[in-house]
């Protein structure tokens, strides 16, 4: 399936009543540190605290009435789990979420609070997939992948569409990359609505499967990722990677200290809460700031769901 300009426009109209149009903010002090203007698209203020609400909502809204009767299912340890639970609740349908037993309690509690049914499994990808298959077979629920799904990718692209609509002369847009749903959606949005804008990703050095994949032109699976950016631990998908390969200019790797420094900068200077995965994109911007002197750069702050009992500063 191609994600066309029309599909993105239809997606934006479809999800509008169910998601927030998040604010775009800037910081004079961060601009001075960088040497150029940075526009922060604050998806940390999105419903359930992350951009994933967009993709989950878009996918659910396109289910048939018959399919909705059986509900939806996914496996996720974090933001997509919460997004699917809330999006399903708003449509009055059931959500089954397979979560690893070691997922933060705060995230399990949030999924349950949104009306989702949490099914725990041992913390391996194999166990997640096996448990999910059991749930789908037992309930008839429709499996919605957290990122490797074109409807989800199109939904995630609407954040960049809004950013471009308000700031139409951006030289680049930065996002973090994990499974690639946000990056792929952003790349398609820029391709159609701001073709002169480069799309660039930040990625932790300790979880750099996307960077490796980008270098050799084929998917390198994520193995034993080690990073504070807990939203970026997944491998690219066969739907996200081809889009990234064709439409993304660069993936920049950043160290853990750079992620923590960027996260602290946003908290202290902008007075907003972002999770480590969001800070990865700013860390990448600041690492390559010489390239953008005097230019205008957008950044998608992907989310603000932080374990406040486990801060890195």
Coordinates of C-alpha atoms in Angstrom, one line a residue:
X1 CA 0.0 0.0 0.0
X2 CA 1.2 3.5 -0.8
X3 CA 0.6 6.2 1.7
X4 CA -0.6 9.0 -0.7
X5 CA -1.2 12.7 -0.1
X6 CA -5.0 12.0 -0.2
X7 CA -4.6 9.3 2.5
X8 CA -2.8 11.6 4.8
X9 CA -5.4 14.4 4.3
X10 CA -8.3 11.9 4.9
X11 CA -6.5 10.5 8.0
X12 CA -6.1 14.0 9.5
X13 CA -9.8 14.7 9.0
X14 CA -10.8 11.3 10.4
X15 CA -8.9 11.6 13.6
X16 CA -9.4 15.3 14.3
X17 CA -12.4 14.9 16.6
X18 CA -10.6 12.3 18.8
X19 CA -7.0 13.8 19.2
X20 CA -5.6 17.1 20.4
X21 CA -4.0 19.5 18.0
X22 CA -0.9 19.9 20.1
X23 CA 0.9 23.2 20.6
X24 CA 4.2 24.2 18.9
X25 CA 6.6 25.8 21.3
X26 CA 10.0 27.4 21.2
X27 CA 12.7 28.4 23.6
X28 CA 14.9 31.4 23.1
X29 CA 17.6 30.0 25.3
X30 CA 17.7 26.6 23.4
X31 CA 17.8 28.6 20.2
X32 CA 20.8 30.5 21.5
X33 CA 22.5 27.2 22.5
X34 CA 21.8 25.7 19.0
X35 CA 22.4 28.8 16.9
X36 CA 19.2 28.5 15.0
X37 CA 15.4 28.4 15.5
X38 CA 13.9 25.1 16.8
X39 CA 10.1 24.5 16.8
X40 CA 8.9 21.8 19.2
X41 CA 5.7 20.0 18.2
X42 CA 4.6 19.0 21.7
X43 CA 3.1 15.5 21.4
X44 CA 3.8 15.1 25.1
X45 CA 0.5 17.1 25.4
X46 CA -1.4 14.6 23.3
X47 CA -4.2 12.5 24.8
X48 CA -2.5 9.7 26.9
X49 CA 0.7 11.7 26.6
X50 CA 2.2 10.6 23.2
X51 CA 1.9 10.8 19.4
X52 CA 0.8 7.1 19.4
X53 CA -2.8 8.2 20.0
X54 CA -3.0 9.4 16.4
X55 CA -2.1 6.1 14.8
X56 CA -4.2 3.9 17.2
X57 CA -7.2 6.1 16.6
X58 CA -6.8 6.0 12.8
X59 CA -6.5 2.2 12.7
X60 CA -9.5 1.7 15.0
X61 CA -11.8 4.1 13.1
X62 CA -11.3 2.1 9.9
X63 CA -12.4 -1.2 11.3
X64 CA -15.8 -2.6 10.2
X65 CA -18.7 -2.6 12.6
X66 CA -18.5 -6.4 12.7
X67 CA -14.7 -6.3 13.6
X68 CA -15.4 -3.7 16.3
X69 CA -17.7 -6.1 18.1
X70 CA -14.7 -8.4 18.8
X71 CA -12.3 -5.6 19.9
X72 CA -8.7 -5.0 19.2
X73 CA -5.4 -6.5 20.5
X74 CA -1.8 -5.6 20.5
X75 CA 1.5 -6.3 22.3
X76 CA 3.3 -3.3 23.8
X77 CA 5.2 -2.4 26.9
X78 CA 4.5 1.3 26.7
X79 CA 2.8 4.1 24.9
X80 CA 1.0 2.1 22.2
X81 CA -0.6 0.0 24.9
X82 CA -2.1 3.1 26.5
X83 CA -3.0 4.6 23.1
X84 CA -4.9 1.6 21.9
X85 CA -6.7 1.2 25.2
X86 CA -7.8 4.8 25.2
X87 CA -8.7 4.9 21.5
X88 CA -10.7 1.8 21.9
X89 CA -12.5 3.2 24.9
X90 CA -13.5 6.3 23.0
X91 CA -15.1 4.1 20.3
X92 CA -16.8 1.9 22.9
X93 CA -14.8 -1.3 22.0
X94 CA -12.7 -3.8 23.9
X95 CA -8.9 -3.7 23.9
X96 CA -6.7 -6.6 24.9
X97 CA -3.1 -5.6 25.6
X98 CA -0.3 -8.2 26.0
X99 CA 2.4 -6.6 28.2
X100 CA 5.7 -8.1 29.4
X101 CA 5.7 -8.9 33.2
X102 CA 8.6 -6.4 33.7
X103 CA 6.8 -3.5 32.1
X104 CA 6.5 -0.5 34.5
X105 CA 3.6 -0.9 36.9
X106 CA 2.6 2.7 36.1
X107 CA 2.1 1.8 32.4
X108 CA 0.1 -1.3 33.3
X109 CA -2.1 0.8 35.6
X110 CA -2.6 3.4 32.9
X111 CA -3.8 0.7 30.4
X112 CA -6.2 -0.6 32.9
X113 CA -7.4 2.9 33.7
X114 CA -8.2 3.4 30.1
X115 CA -10.3 0.3 30.2
X116 CA -7.9 -2.1 28.5
X117 CA -7.5 -5.7 29.6
X118 CA -3.8 -6.4 30.4
X119 CA -2.5 -9.9 29.7
X120 CA 1.0 -10.4 31.1
X121 CA 3.7 -12.6 29.6
X122 CA 7.3 -13.4 30.1
X123 CA 9.5 -10.5 28.8
X124 CA 10.6 -12.0 25.4
X125 CA 9.4 -11.1 21.9
X126 CA 8.5 -14.7 21.3
X127 CA 6.3 -14.9 24.5
X128 CA 4.6 -11.6 23.5
X129 CA 3.7 -12.9 20.0
X130 CA 2.6 -16.4 21.3
X131 CA 0.4 -14.8 24.0
X132 CA -1.0 -12.4 21.5
X133 CA -1.9 -15.2 19.1
X134 CA -3.7 -17.0 22.0
X135 CA -5.7 -13.9 22.8
X136 CA -6.7 -13.3 19.1
X137 CA -7.7 -16.9 18.7
X138 CA -9.7 -16.9 21.8
X139 CA -11.5 -13.5 21.4
X140 CA -11.5 -12.9 17.7
X141 CA -10.0 -9.4 18.3
X142 CA -8.2 -7.7 15.5
X143 CA -4.5 -7.4 15.9
X144 CA -3.2 -3.9 15.4
X145 CA 0.6 -3.6 15.2
X146 CA 2.1 -0.8 17.2
X147 CA 4.0 0.6 14.2
X148 CA 4.2 -1.8 11.3
X149 CA 0.8 -0.9 9.9
X150 CA 0.1 1.6 7.2
X151 CA -3.0 3.1 9.0
X152 CA -0.9 3.6 12.1
X153 CA 2.0 5.1 10.1
X154 CA -0.5 7.5 8.4
X155 CA -1.9 8.5 11.7
X156 CA 1.5 9.3 13.1
X157 CA 2.3 11.5 10.1
X158 CA -0.5 13.9 11.1
X159 CA 1.7 15.5 13.8
X160 CA 4.2 16.6 11.1
X161 CA 1.4 17.8 8.9
X162 CA 0.3 20.1 11.6
X163 CA 3.8 21.3 12.3
X164 CA 4.4 22.0 8.6
X165 CA 1.0 23.8 8.3
X166 CA 2.1 26.2 11.0
X167 CA 5.8 26.4 10.1
X168 CA 6.0 25.9 6.3
X169 CA 9.6 26.9 5.8
X170 CA 11.4 24.3 7.9
X171 CA 14.8 23.2 6.7
X172 CA 14.6 19.9 8.6
X173 CA 12.3 17.9 10.9
X174 CA 13.9 15.6 13.6
X175 CA 12.1 12.7 15.2
X176 CA 13.3 9.8 17.4
X177 CA 13.3 6.3 15.8
X178 CA 12.3 3.0 17.4
X179 CA 10.0 0.9 15.3
X180 CA 9.8 3.7 12.7
X181 CA 6.1 4.5 12.7
X182 CA 6.6 8.2 13.7
X183 CA 9.7 8.6 11.4
X184 CA 8.0 7.0 8.4
X185 CA 4.8 9.0 8.9
X186 CA 6.8 12.2 9.3
X187 CA 8.8 11.4 6.2
X188 CA 5.7 10.9 4.1
X189 CA 4.1 14.2 5.5
X190 CA 7.2 16.1 4.5
X191 CA 7.4 14.5 1.1
X192 CA 4.0 15.6 0.2
X193 CA 3.5 18.9 2.1
X194 CA 7.1 20.3 2.4
X195 CA 9.4 18.6 -0.1
X196 CA 12.3 20.9 0.6
X197 CA 12.3 19.8 4.3
X198 CA 14.8 17.1 5.2
X199 CA 13.6 14.4 7.7
X200 CA 16.3 13.2 10.1
X201 CA 16.1 10.8 13.0
X202 CA 17.9 10.5 16.3
X203 CA 18.7 7.1 17.8
X204 CA 20.5 5.9 20.9
X205 CA 24.0 4.5 20.3
X206 CA 23.0 1.5 22.5
X207 CA 20.0 0.6 20.3
X208 CA 21.1 1.6 16.9
X209 CA 19.5 -1.0 14.7
X210 CA 17.8 1.6 12.5
X211 CA 21.2 3.3 11.9
X212 CA 22.7 -0.1 11.0
X213 CA 19.8 -0.9 8.7
X214 CA 20.0 2.5 7.1
X215 CA 23.7 2.0 6.3
X216 CA 23.4 -1.4 4.6
X217 CA 20.0 -1.1 3.1
X218 CA 18.3 -4.0 4.8
X219 CA 16.7 -4.6 8.3
X220 CA 19.1 -5.4 11.0
X221 CA 17.1 -6.8 14.0
X222 CA 17.5 -5.1 17.3
X223 CA 19.5 -7.3 19.8
X224 CA 19.9 -6.6 23.5
X225 CA 19.3 -2.8 23.3
X226 CA 20.8 -0.8 26.2
X227 CA 19.4 2.7 26.6
X228 CA 17.4 5.0 28.9
X229 CA 15.1 5.7 25.9
X230 CA 12.7 2.9 26.7
X231 CA 10.4 3.8 23.8
X232 CA 13.0 3.0 21.2
X233 CA 13.8 -0.6 21.9
X234 CA 12.0 -2.2 19.0
X235 CA 13.2 -3.2 15.5
X236 CA 12.1 -1.5 12.3
X237 CA 9.2 -3.2 10.4
X238 CA 9.0 -4.3 6.8
X239 CA 6.4 -1.5 6.2
X240 CA 8.3 1.3 8.0
X241 CA 11.8 0.6 6.7
X242 CA 11.2 1.0 3.0
X243 CA 9.7 4.4 3.6
X244 CA 12.6 5.4 5.8
X245 CA 15.1 4.1 3.3
X246 CA 13.6 6.2 0.5
X247 CA 12.5 9.4 2.3
X248 CA 14.8 9.9 5.4
X249 CA 18.0 11.9 4.9
X250 CA 20.0 10.7 7.9
X251 CA 20.0 8.9 11.2
X252 CA 22.2 10.4 13.9
X253 CA 23.3 8.3 16.9
X254 CA 23.6 9.8 20.3
X255 CA 25.2 8.8 23.6
X256 CA 23.2 8.2 26.8
X257 CA 24.8 11.4 28.4
X258 CA 23.6 13.4 25.4
X259 CA 20.1 12.1 25.8
X260 CA 20.0 12.9 29.5
X261 CA 21.5 16.4 28.9
X262 CA 18.8 17.1 26.2
X263 CA 16.0 15.8 28.4
X264 CA 17.2 18.0 31.3
X265 CA 17.5 21.0 29.0
X266 CA 13.8 20.7 28.0
X267 CA 12.6 20.2 31.6
X268 CA 14.6 23.1 32.9
X269 CA 14.3 25.6 30.1
X270 CA 10.9 24.9 28.6
X271 CA 9.2 23.7 31.9
X272 CA 7.6 20.7 30.2
X273 CA 7.9 17.0 30.9
X274 CA 9.2 14.8 28.1
X275 CA 10.3 11.2 28.2
X276 CA 13.9 10.2 27.3
X277 CA 12.8 9.0 23.8
X278 CA 11.7 12.6 23.0
X279 CA 15.0 14.0 24.1
X280 CA 16.9 11.7 21.7
X281 CA 15.8 13.9 18.8
X282 CA 17.0 17.1 20.5
X283 CA 20.2 15.4 21.4
X284 CA 20.7 14.6 17.7
X285 CA 20.0 18.2 16.7
X286 CA 22.5 19.6 19.1
X287 CA 25.1 17.0 18.1
X288 CA 24.9 18.3 14.5
X289 CA 24.1 21.9 15.2
X290 CA 26.9 23.2 12.9
X291 CA 25.0 22.1 9.9
X292 CA 21.9 24.1 10.7
X293 CA 23.3 27.5 11.7
X294 CA 20.8 30.3 10.8
X295 CA 18.2 27.7 9.7
X296 CA 14.7 26.6 10.9
X297 CA 14.3 23.1 12.4
X298 CA 11.2 21.3 13.6
X299 CA 11.3 18.5 16.2
X300 CA 8.5 16.1 17.2
X301 CA 8.6 15.7 21.0
X302 CA 7.2 12.2 20.9
X303 CA 5.8 11.9 24.4
X304 CA 5.9 12.7 28.1
X305 CA 5.1 9.4 29.9
X306 CA 8.0 9.3 32.4
X307 CA 8.5 7.1 35.4
X308 CA 8.9 9.9 37.9
X309 CA 10.3 7.5 40.4
X310 CA 13.2 6.7 38.1
X311 CA 14.5 10.0 36.7
X312 CA 18.1 10.2 35.4
X313 CA 18.8 13.5 37.2

